[in-house]
Amino acid sequence: ILNSTREEKLGDYMDYWLLTVKSTIRRRTYISYETTIRLYLKPGLGSKRLTKLTVAEVQLFINNEGRRGQSDRNIQKMRIVLSAVLNHALFEERVIRNVARSVKIPTYRPKEVVPWNADQLARFLKVSSDSSYHAIYLLMGFYGLRGGEALGVSWSDIDNDKKVIRIRRQVEYVDGRYVYAELKTKAGRRDLPIVGMIQDMLDNLRPTSDGPLPDLLFKTVNGLPVDAANMRRTFKSISLGAGLPIINPHHLRHTAATNLKDLGIAPKDAQMILGHAH
């Protein structure tokens, strides 16, 4: 139970906030928040009084993290999480302002991604044809599926009558078990047309009834959902072997978007295929 007095420590309030938001956010997001708080925010600011926290104190913390060699992206995450914590405190009328909003941080510029072109994607898919992840890469490269979307496709999502794949959910590991989770956005839930090469891929897959999620399209030899980290490592290894520029599997969305544009697909249709909100 939180101490409601003005002596309440920021670290204690962070613990309370994590408990409050845990049931409302995805497990991966919760882990990211908890890690940022445990490794950085609590050691650096946890002993400060919640109601007395100042811009200067937070700015000093941020500056010190930069001097310790923290990346611009990591510092950005620290401020995002701290700001979310203080927004909640503001909502509960425990503080009168969110001091994190006034803190200056280095400008984070994501590394520019140069997507593969159609020929490079074709080369990768040819080289990866013997990989157990080949069908996953094909879905991601052709439709621009996010990794979680591809790994969450089940046989019940395949409508052979209408010739569509329904993208509806992904797989998460929660409290020691695998479960289906709804996609984050409404735009992510979409129906994709099954074309010849995708139909051939589906015809070569054999459903199995083993594992914690028997209906899942892609499973390991032990019947478990495919591990995304292993899939990403294999993707990089195959890319290196094929002499291709190194990107990560998520960047196949960029490749798909570029190829859709080059094919003259209407922007609205490309938006639907990729599952973009805008």
PDB file of C-alpha atoms in Angstrom:
ATOM      1  CA  ILE A   1       0.000   0.000   0.000  1.00  0.00           C
ATOM      2  CA  LEU A   2       1.372   3.375  -0.939  1.00  0.00           C
ATOM      3  CA  ASN A   3       2.221   5.889   1.694  1.00  0.00           C
ATOM      4  CA  SER A   4       0.037   8.908   0.910  1.00  0.00           C
ATOM      5  CA  THR A   5       2.222  11.381   2.765  1.00  0.00           C
ATOM      6  CA  ARG A   6       4.470  13.955   1.138  1.00  0.00           C
ATOM      7  CA  GLU A   7       7.498  11.809   2.118  1.00  0.00           C
ATOM      8  CA  GLU A   8       6.593   9.216  -0.509  1.00  0.00           C
ATOM      9  CA  LYS A   9       9.655   8.139  -2.468  1.00  0.00           C
ATOM     10  CA  LEU A  10       9.625   8.128  -6.256  1.00  0.00           C
ATOM     11  CA  GLY A  11      10.948   4.562  -6.288  1.00  0.00           C
ATOM     12  CA  ASP A  12       7.972   3.339  -4.246  1.00  0.00           C
ATOM     13  CA  TYR A  13       5.589   5.129  -6.557  1.00  0.00           C
ATOM     14  CA  MET A  14       7.247   3.516  -9.588  1.00  0.00           C
ATOM     15  CA  ASP A  15       6.599   0.073  -8.069  1.00  0.00           C
ATOM     16  CA  TYR A  16       2.972   1.020  -7.470  1.00  0.00           C
ATOM     17  CA  TRP A  17       2.650   2.345 -11.039  1.00  0.00           C
ATOM     18  CA  LEU A  18       3.990  -0.876 -12.532  1.00  0.00           C
ATOM     19  CA  LEU A  19       1.372  -2.868 -10.621  1.00  0.00           C
ATOM     20  CA  THR A  20      -1.318  -0.463 -11.791  1.00  0.00           C
ATOM     21  CA  VAL A  21      -0.511  -0.666 -15.502  1.00  0.00           C
ATOM     22  CA  LYS A  22       0.508  -4.339 -15.688  1.00  0.00           C
ATOM     23  CA  SER A  23      -2.933  -5.616 -16.635  1.00  0.00           C
ATOM     24  CA  THR A  24      -3.509  -2.897 -19.255  1.00  0.00           C
ATOM     25  CA  ILE A  25      -0.355  -3.242 -21.389  1.00  0.00           C
ATOM     26  CA  ARG A  26       1.321  -6.013 -23.327  1.00  0.00           C
ATOM     27  CA  ARG A  27       3.764  -8.259 -21.522  1.00  0.00           C
ATOM     28  CA  ARG A  28       6.677  -7.139 -23.699  1.00  0.00           C
ATOM     29  CA  THR A  29       5.879  -3.491 -22.953  1.00  0.00           C
ATOM     30  CA  TYR A  30       5.637  -4.218 -19.233  1.00  0.00           C
ATOM     31  CA  ILE A  31       9.023  -5.950 -19.274  1.00  0.00           C
ATOM     32  CA  SER A  32      10.552  -2.958 -21.050  1.00  0.00           C
ATOM     33  CA  TYR A  33       9.090  -0.542 -18.474  1.00  0.00           C
ATOM     34  CA  GLU A  34      10.147  -2.699 -15.528  1.00  0.00           C
ATOM     35  CA  THR A  35      13.683  -3.084 -16.875  1.00  0.00           C
ATOM     36  CA  THR A  36      14.113   0.658 -17.428  1.00  0.00           C
ATOM     37  CA  ILE A  37      12.846   1.412 -13.932  1.00  0.00           C
ATOM     38  CA  ARG A  38      14.907  -1.299 -12.218  1.00  0.00           C
ATOM     39  CA  LEU A  39      18.199  -0.645 -14.014  1.00  0.00           C
ATOM     40  CA  TYR A  40      18.144   3.139 -14.380  1.00  0.00           C
ATOM     41  CA  LEU A  41      15.325   5.162 -12.872  1.00  0.00           C
ATOM     42  CA  LYS A  42      15.219   3.649  -9.384  1.00  0.00           C
ATOM     43  CA  PRO A  43      19.003   3.656  -8.851  1.00  0.00           C
ATOM     44  CA  GLY A  44      19.262   7.222 -10.112  1.00  0.00           C
ATOM     45  CA  LEU A  45      16.059   8.844  -8.850  1.00  0.00           C
ATOM     46  CA  GLY A  46      14.270   6.330  -6.643  1.00  0.00           C
ATOM     47  CA  SER A  47      15.272   7.979  -3.366  1.00  0.00           C
ATOM     48  CA  LYS A  48      13.885  11.376  -4.406  1.00  0.00           C
ATOM     49  CA  ARG A  49      10.593  12.519  -2.911  1.00  0.00           C
ATOM     50  CA  LEU A  50       7.804  12.277  -5.449  1.00  0.00           C
ATOM     51  CA  THR A  51       6.261  15.628  -4.591  1.00  0.00           C
ATOM     52  CA  LYS A  52       9.603  17.431  -4.473  1.00  0.00           C
ATOM     53  CA  LEU A  53      11.155  16.116  -7.682  1.00  0.00           C
ATOM     54  CA  THR A  54      12.558  18.970  -9.767  1.00  0.00           C
ATOM     55  CA  VAL A  55      13.501  19.492 -13.380  1.00  0.00           C
ATOM     56  CA  ALA A  56      17.099  20.116 -12.283  1.00  0.00           C
ATOM     57  CA  GLU A  57      17.309  16.750 -10.501  1.00  0.00           C
ATOM     58  CA  VAL A  58      15.985  14.852 -13.498  1.00  0.00           C
ATOM     59  CA  GLN A  59      18.179  16.822 -15.892  1.00  0.00           C
ATOM     60  CA  LEU A  60      21.265  16.002 -13.804  1.00  0.00           C
ATOM     61  CA  PHE A  61      20.296  12.323 -13.854  1.00  0.00           C
ATOM     62  CA  ILE A  62      19.879  12.383 -17.643  1.00  0.00           C
ATOM     63  CA  ASN A  63      23.196  14.195 -18.132  1.00  0.00           C
ATOM     64  CA  ASN A  64      25.007  11.692 -15.919  1.00  0.00           C
ATOM     65  CA  GLU A  65      23.528   8.757 -17.870  1.00  0.00           C
ATOM     66  CA  GLY A  66      24.807  10.335 -21.065  1.00  0.00           C
ATOM     67  CA  ARG A  67      28.289  10.723 -19.578  1.00  0.00           C
ATOM     68  CA  ARG A  68      28.213   7.054 -18.591  1.00  0.00           C
ATOM     69  CA  GLY A  69      27.814   6.156 -22.235  1.00  0.00           C
ATOM     70  CA  GLN A  70      24.105   5.398 -22.434  1.00  0.00           C
ATOM     71  CA  SER A  71      22.794   5.565 -26.002  1.00  0.00           C
ATOM     72  CA  ASP A  72      20.454   8.339 -27.105  1.00  0.00           C
ATOM     73  CA  ARG A  73      17.731   5.732 -27.581  1.00  0.00           C
ATOM     74  CA  ASN A  74      18.155   4.416 -24.038  1.00  0.00           C
ATOM     75  CA  ILE A  75      18.008   7.927 -22.599  1.00  0.00           C
ATOM     76  CA  GLN A  76      14.866   8.578 -24.615  1.00  0.00           C
ATOM     77  CA  LYS A  77      13.274   5.458 -23.098  1.00  0.00           C
ATOM     78  CA  MET A  78      14.172   6.624 -19.593  1.00  0.00           C
ATOM     79  CA  ARG A  79      12.375   9.926 -20.092  1.00  0.00           C
ATOM     80  CA  ILE A  80       9.370   8.231 -21.744  1.00  0.00           C
ATOM     81  CA  VAL A  81       8.915   5.851 -18.804  1.00  0.00           C
ATOM     82  CA  LEU A  82       9.508   8.530 -16.176  1.00  0.00           C
ATOM     83  CA  SER A  83       7.044  10.822 -17.916  1.00  0.00           C
ATOM     84  CA  ALA A  84       4.431   8.052 -17.959  1.00  0.00           C
ATOM     85  CA  VAL A  85       4.934   7.497 -14.220  1.00  0.00           C
ATOM     86  CA  LEU A  86       4.597  11.205 -13.461  1.00  0.00           C
ATOM     87  CA  ASN A  87       1.548  11.535 -15.728  1.00  0.00           C
ATOM     88  CA  HIS A  88      -0.147   8.930 -13.577  1.00  0.00           C
ATOM     89  CA  ALA A  89       0.868  10.797 -10.436  1.00  0.00           C
ATOM     90  CA  LEU A  90      -0.530  13.961 -12.004  1.00  0.00           C
ATOM     91  CA  PHE A  91      -3.821  12.181 -12.729  1.00  0.00           C
ATOM     92  CA  GLU A  92      -3.985  11.032  -9.107  1.00  0.00           C
ATOM     93  CA  GLU A  93      -3.223  14.593  -7.975  1.00  0.00           C
ATOM     94  CA  ARG A  94      -0.062  13.517  -6.166  1.00  0.00           C
ATOM     95  CA  VAL A  95       2.056  16.045  -8.068  1.00  0.00           C
ATOM     96  CA  ILE A  96       1.198  19.402  -9.633  1.00  0.00           C
ATOM     97  CA  ARG A  97       3.267  18.992 -12.823  1.00  0.00           C
ATOM     98  CA  ASN A  98       5.227  16.475 -14.847  1.00  0.00           C
ATOM     99  CA  VAL A  99       8.818  17.680 -14.581  1.00  0.00           C
ATOM    100  CA  ALA A 100      10.078  15.070 -17.073  1.00  0.00           C
ATOM    101  CA  ARG A 101       8.446  17.016 -19.903  1.00  0.00           C
ATOM    102  CA  SER A 102      10.840  19.927 -19.372  1.00  0.00           C
ATOM    103  CA  VAL A 103      14.006  17.837 -19.427  1.00  0.00           C
ATOM    104  CA  LYS A 104      16.314  18.168 -22.442  1.00  0.00           C
ATOM    105  CA  ILE A 105      17.587  14.931 -24.000  1.00  0.00           C
ATOM    106  CA  PRO A 106      19.786  14.188 -27.020  1.00  0.00           C
ATOM    107  CA  THR A 107      17.917  13.904 -30.292  1.00  0.00           C
ATOM    108  CA  TYR A 108      17.450  10.260 -31.177  1.00  0.00           C
ATOM    109  CA  ARG A 109      17.719   9.555 -34.889  1.00  0.00           C
ATOM    110  CA  PRO A 110      16.937   5.963 -35.876  1.00  0.00           C
ATOM    111  CA  LYS A 111      19.380   4.438 -38.313  1.00  0.00           C
ATOM    112  CA  GLU A 112      18.131   4.930 -41.838  1.00  0.00           C
ATOM    113  CA  VAL A 113      16.893   1.693 -43.351  1.00  0.00           C
ATOM    114  CA  VAL A 114      17.487   0.953 -47.023  1.00  0.00           C
ATOM    115  CA  PRO A 115      14.972  -1.803 -47.811  1.00  0.00           C
ATOM    116  CA  TRP A 116      15.756  -4.654 -50.131  1.00  0.00           C
ATOM    117  CA  ASN A 117      14.377  -4.402 -53.629  1.00  0.00           C
ATOM    118  CA  ALA A 118      12.320  -7.147 -55.266  1.00  0.00           C
ATOM    119  CA  ASP A 119      15.405  -8.883 -56.705  1.00  0.00           C
ATOM    120  CA  GLN A 120      17.162  -8.928 -53.338  1.00  0.00           C
ATOM    121  CA  LEU A 121      14.065 -10.300 -51.625  1.00  0.00           C
ATOM    122  CA  ALA A 122      13.782 -12.998 -54.295  1.00  0.00           C
ATOM    123  CA  ARG A 123      17.439 -13.922 -53.766  1.00  0.00           C
ATOM    124  CA  PHE A 124      16.951 -14.173 -50.023  1.00  0.00           C
ATOM    125  CA  LEU A 125      13.840 -16.356 -50.386  1.00  0.00           C
ATOM    126  CA  LYS A 126      15.706 -18.651 -52.787  1.00  0.00           C
ATOM    127  CA  VAL A 127      18.645 -19.070 -50.405  1.00  0.00           C
ATOM    128  CA  SER A 128      16.334 -19.530 -47.401  1.00  0.00           C
ATOM    129  CA  SER A 129      14.215 -22.201 -49.094  1.00  0.00           C
ATOM    130  CA  ASP A 130      15.778 -24.964 -46.972  1.00  0.00           C
ATOM    131  CA  SER A 131      15.275 -23.066 -43.717  1.00  0.00           C
ATOM    132  CA  SER A 132      12.517 -24.088 -41.322  1.00  0.00           C
ATOM    133  CA  TYR A 133      11.615 -20.381 -41.196  1.00  0.00           C
ATOM    134  CA  HIS A 134      11.265 -19.981 -44.971  1.00  0.00           C
ATOM    135  CA  ALA A 135       7.444 -19.842 -44.969  1.00  0.00           C
ATOM    136  CA  ILE A 136       7.530 -17.184 -42.235  1.00  0.00           C
ATOM    137  CA  TYR A 137       9.973 -15.063 -44.221  1.00  0.00           C
ATOM    138  CA  LEU A 138       7.788 -15.478 -47.304  1.00  0.00           C
ATOM    139  CA  LEU A 139       4.705 -14.122 -45.503  1.00  0.00           C
ATOM    140  CA  MET A 140       6.679 -11.242 -44.013  1.00  0.00           C
ATOM    141  CA  GLY A 141       8.353 -10.312 -47.291  1.00  0.00           C
ATOM    142  CA  PHE A 142       5.290 -10.665 -49.477  1.00  0.00           C
ATOM    143  CA  TYR A 143       2.641  -9.059 -47.270  1.00  0.00           C
ATOM    144  CA  GLY A 144       4.858  -6.956 -45.008  1.00  0.00           C
ATOM    145  CA  LEU A 145       3.628  -8.784 -41.919  1.00  0.00           C
ATOM    146  CA  ARG A 146       5.131  -7.909 -38.583  1.00  0.00           C
ATOM    147  CA  GLY A 147       6.985 -10.798 -36.974  1.00  0.00           C
ATOM    148  CA  GLY A 148       4.365 -11.247 -34.264  1.00  0.00           C
ATOM    149  CA  GLU A 149       1.578 -11.252 -36.849  1.00  0.00           C
ATOM    150  CA  ALA A 150       3.260 -13.950 -38.931  1.00  0.00           C
ATOM    151  CA  LEU A 151       4.047 -16.148 -35.933  1.00  0.00           C
ATOM    152  CA  GLY A 152       0.463 -15.823 -34.679  1.00  0.00           C
ATOM    153  CA  VAL A 153      -1.288 -17.140 -37.811  1.00  0.00           C
ATOM    154  CA  SER A 154      -3.347 -20.289 -37.168  1.00  0.00           C
ATOM    155  CA  TRP A 155      -4.964 -22.775 -39.501  1.00  0.00           C
ATOM    156  CA  SER A 156      -8.353 -21.415 -38.515  1.00  0.00           C
ATOM    157  CA  ASP A 157      -7.226 -18.054 -39.925  1.00  0.00           C
ATOM    158  CA  ILE A 158      -6.942 -19.584 -43.409  1.00  0.00           C
ATOM    159  CA  ASP A 159     -10.231 -19.234 -45.299  1.00  0.00           C
ATOM    160  CA  ASN A 160      -9.901 -21.487 -48.335  1.00  0.00           C
ATOM    161  CA  ASP A 161     -13.367 -20.599 -49.603  1.00  0.00           C
ATOM    162  CA  LYS A 162     -12.698 -16.861 -49.740  1.00  0.00           C
ATOM    163  CA  LYS A 163      -8.981 -17.342 -50.400  1.00  0.00           C
ATOM    164  CA  VAL A 164      -7.836 -15.042 -47.615  1.00  0.00           C
ATOM    165  CA  ILE A 165      -5.577 -15.175 -44.581  1.00  0.00           C
ATOM    166  CA  ARG A 166      -7.108 -13.418 -41.591  1.00  0.00           C
ATOM    167  CA  ILE A 167      -4.538 -11.529 -39.528  1.00  0.00           C
ATOM    168  CA  ARG A 168      -6.045 -11.240 -36.080  1.00  0.00           C
ATOM    169  CA  ARG A 169      -3.649 -12.101 -33.261  1.00  0.00           C
ATOM    170  CA  GLN A 170      -0.172 -12.952 -32.080  1.00  0.00           C
ATOM    171  CA  VAL A 171       1.347 -15.318 -29.549  1.00  0.00           C
ATOM    172  CA  GLU A 172       2.585 -14.244 -26.122  1.00  0.00           C
ATOM    173  CA  TYR A 173       4.177 -16.102 -23.211  1.00  0.00           C
ATOM    174  CA  VAL A 174       2.297 -15.104 -20.078  1.00  0.00           C
ATOM    175  CA  ASP A 175       2.642 -16.579 -16.583  1.00  0.00           C
ATOM    176  CA  GLY A 176       4.426 -19.666 -17.812  1.00  0.00           C
ATOM    177  CA  ARG A 177       2.186 -20.492 -20.766  1.00  0.00           C
ATOM    178  CA  TYR A 178       1.646 -19.567 -24.397  1.00  0.00           C
ATOM    179  CA  VAL A 179      -1.542 -17.674 -25.214  1.00  0.00           C
ATOM    180  CA  TYR A 180      -3.058 -15.838 -28.159  1.00  0.00           C
ATOM    181  CA  ALA A 181      -3.224 -12.058 -27.811  1.00  0.00           C
ATOM    182  CA  GLU A 182      -5.205  -9.608 -29.889  1.00  0.00           C
ATOM    183  CA  LEU A 183      -3.281  -7.248 -32.141  1.00  0.00           C
ATOM    184  CA  LYS A 184      -2.635  -3.763 -30.778  1.00  0.00           C
ATOM    185  CA  THR A 185      -4.507  -1.800 -33.423  1.00  0.00           C
ATOM    186  CA  LYS A 186      -7.709  -2.132 -35.386  1.00  0.00           C
ATOM    187  CA  ALA A 187      -5.790  -1.528 -38.617  1.00  0.00           C
ATOM    188  CA  GLY A 188      -3.634  -4.561 -37.853  1.00  0.00           C
ATOM    189  CA  ARG A 189      -6.653  -6.848 -38.128  1.00  0.00           C
ATOM    190  CA  ARG A 190      -6.998  -7.455 -41.848  1.00  0.00           C
ATOM    191  CA  ASP A 191      -7.738 -10.054 -44.515  1.00  0.00           C
ATOM    192  CA  LEU A 192      -5.004 -10.734 -47.063  1.00  0.00           C
ATOM    193  CA  PRO A 193      -5.603 -12.421 -50.427  1.00  0.00           C
ATOM    194  CA  ILE A 194      -4.031 -15.835 -50.938  1.00  0.00           C
ATOM    195  CA  VAL A 195      -2.155 -15.722 -54.237  1.00  0.00           C
ATOM    196  CA  GLY A 196      -0.513 -18.616 -56.068  1.00  0.00           C
ATOM    197  CA  MET A 197       2.889 -18.651 -54.369  1.00  0.00           C
ATOM    198  CA  ILE A 198       1.312 -18.329 -50.915  1.00  0.00           C
ATOM    199  CA  GLN A 199      -1.154 -21.114 -51.706  1.00  0.00           C
ATOM    200  CA  ASP A 200       1.756 -23.343 -52.759  1.00  0.00           C
ATOM    201  CA  MET A 201       3.485 -22.587 -49.462  1.00  0.00           C
ATOM    202  CA  LEU A 202       0.342 -23.442 -47.464  1.00  0.00           C
ATOM    203  CA  ASP A 203      -0.135 -26.661 -49.429  1.00  0.00           C
ATOM    204  CA  ASN A 204       3.361 -27.762 -48.412  1.00  0.00           C
ATOM    205  CA  LEU A 205       2.673 -27.246 -44.705  1.00  0.00           C
ATOM    206  CA  ARG A 206       1.202 -30.054 -42.653  1.00  0.00           C
ATOM    207  CA  PRO A 207      -1.022 -29.295 -39.644  1.00  0.00           C
ATOM    208  CA  THR A 208      -0.062 -30.945 -36.368  1.00  0.00           C
ATOM    209  CA  SER A 209      -2.096 -31.215 -33.190  1.00  0.00           C
ATOM    210  CA  ASP A 210       0.791 -31.132 -30.729  1.00  0.00           C
ATOM    211  CA  GLY A 211       1.980 -28.327 -28.506  1.00  0.00           C
ATOM    212  CA  PRO A 212       0.261 -25.761 -26.279  1.00  0.00           C
ATOM    213  CA  LEU A 213      -1.427 -24.074 -29.280  1.00  0.00           C
ATOM    214  CA  PRO A 214      -2.370 -26.993 -31.571  1.00  0.00           C
ATOM    215  CA  ASP A 215      -3.925 -24.796 -34.283  1.00  0.00           C
ATOM    216  CA  LEU A 216      -0.809 -22.679 -34.779  1.00  0.00           C
ATOM    217  CA  LEU A 217       0.538 -22.582 -38.328  1.00  0.00           C
ATOM    218  CA  PHE A 218       4.226 -22.327 -37.459  1.00  0.00           C
ATOM    219  CA  LYS A 219       5.670 -24.495 -34.696  1.00  0.00           C
ATOM    220  CA  THR A 220       9.019 -26.019 -33.749  1.00  0.00           C
ATOM    221  CA  VAL A 221       9.686 -29.756 -34.025  1.00  0.00           C
ATOM    222  CA  ASN A 222       8.625 -29.955 -30.376  1.00  0.00           C
ATOM    223  CA  GLY A 223       5.269 -28.316 -31.111  1.00  0.00           C
ATOM    224  CA  LEU A 224       6.133 -25.026 -29.420  1.00  0.00           C
ATOM    225  CA  PRO A 225       5.516 -21.590 -30.967  1.00  0.00           C
ATOM    226  CA  VAL A 226       8.480 -20.348 -32.979  1.00  0.00           C
ATOM    227  CA  ASP A 227      10.936 -18.267 -30.966  1.00  0.00           C
ATOM    228  CA  ALA A 228      11.197 -14.832 -32.567  1.00  0.00           C
ATOM    229  CA  ALA A 229      14.800 -14.350 -31.450  1.00  0.00           C
ATOM    230  CA  ASN A 230      15.910 -17.564 -33.148  1.00  0.00           C
ATOM    231  CA  MET A 231      14.026 -16.576 -36.276  1.00  0.00           C
ATOM    232  CA  ARG A 232      15.816 -13.205 -36.339  1.00  0.00           C
ATOM    233  CA  ARG A 233      19.258 -14.770 -35.830  1.00  0.00           C
ATOM    234  CA  THR A 234      18.694 -17.195 -38.689  1.00  0.00           C
ATOM    235  CA  PHE A 235      17.481 -14.332 -40.891  1.00  0.00           C
ATOM    236  CA  LYS A 236      20.751 -12.463 -40.336  1.00  0.00           C
ATOM    237  CA  SER A 237      22.830 -15.577 -40.955  1.00  0.00           C
ATOM    238  CA  ILE A 238      21.069 -16.318 -44.245  1.00  0.00           C
ATOM    239  CA  SER A 239      21.381 -12.670 -45.323  1.00  0.00           C
ATOM    240  CA  LEU A 240      25.131 -12.756 -44.711  1.00  0.00           C
ATOM    241  CA  GLY A 241      25.476 -16.012 -46.606  1.00  0.00           C
ATOM    242  CA  ALA A 242      23.549 -14.577 -49.546  1.00  0.00           C
ATOM    243  CA  GLY A 243      25.743 -11.471 -49.664  1.00  0.00           C
ATOM    244  CA  LEU A 244      22.773  -9.197 -49.020  1.00  0.00           C
ATOM    245  CA  PRO A 245      22.728  -5.881 -47.126  1.00  0.00           C
ATOM    246  CA  ILE A 246      21.977  -6.618 -43.471  1.00  0.00           C
ATOM    247  CA  ILE A 247      18.500  -5.652 -42.331  1.00  0.00           C
ATOM    248  CA  ASN A 248      16.308  -7.240 -39.685  1.00  0.00           C
ATOM    249  CA  PRO A 249      13.070  -9.165 -40.388  1.00  0.00           C
ATOM    250  CA  HIS A 250      10.895  -6.192 -39.413  1.00  0.00           C
ATOM    251  CA  HIS A 251      12.456  -4.221 -42.257  1.00  0.00           C
ATOM    252  CA  LEU A 252      10.765  -6.614 -44.672  1.00  0.00           C
ATOM    253  CA  ARG A 253       7.760  -4.340 -44.099  1.00  0.00           C
ATOM    254  CA  HIS A 254       9.748  -1.557 -45.731  1.00  0.00           C
ATOM    255  CA  THR A 255      10.646  -3.904 -48.576  1.00  0.00           C
ATOM    256  CA  ALA A 256       7.007  -4.889 -49.053  1.00  0.00           C
ATOM    257  CA  ALA A 257       5.896  -1.248 -48.961  1.00  0.00           C
ATOM    258  CA  THR A 258       8.499  -0.262 -51.560  1.00  0.00           C
ATOM    259  CA  ASN A 259       7.575  -3.178 -53.815  1.00  0.00           C
ATOM    260  CA  LEU A 260       3.856  -2.337 -53.550  1.00  0.00           C
ATOM    261  CA  LYS A 261       4.649   1.229 -54.563  1.00  0.00           C
ATOM    262  CA  ASP A 262       6.814   0.095 -57.475  1.00  0.00           C
ATOM    263  CA  LEU A 263       4.003  -2.197 -58.644  1.00  0.00           C
ATOM    264  CA  GLY A 264       1.638   0.769 -58.763  1.00  0.00           C
ATOM    265  CA  ILE A 265      -0.606  -0.465 -55.939  1.00  0.00           C
ATOM    266  CA  ALA A 266      -2.937   2.297 -54.757  1.00  0.00           C
ATOM    267  CA  PRO A 267      -1.762   3.826 -51.440  1.00  0.00           C
ATOM    268  CA  LYS A 268      -5.050   2.965 -49.728  1.00  0.00           C
ATOM    269  CA  ASP A 269      -4.701  -0.692 -50.743  1.00  0.00           C
ATOM    270  CA  ALA A 270      -1.063  -0.741 -49.637  1.00  0.00           C
ATOM    271  CA  GLN A 271      -2.156   0.708 -46.291  1.00  0.00           C
ATOM    272  CA  MET A 272      -4.652  -2.120 -45.852  1.00  0.00           C
ATOM    273  CA  ILE A 273      -2.163  -4.828 -46.819  1.00  0.00           C
ATOM    274  CA  LEU A 274       0.484  -3.521 -44.425  1.00  0.00           C
ATOM    275  CA  GLY A 275      -1.972  -2.874 -41.602  1.00  0.00           C
ATOM    276  CA  HIS A 276      -1.059   0.780 -41.198  1.00  0.00           C
ATOM    277  CA  ALA A 277      -3.474   3.056 -39.332  1.00  0.00           C
ATOM    278  CA  HIS A 278      -2.597   5.936 -41.679  1.00  0.00           C
TER     279      HIS A 278
END
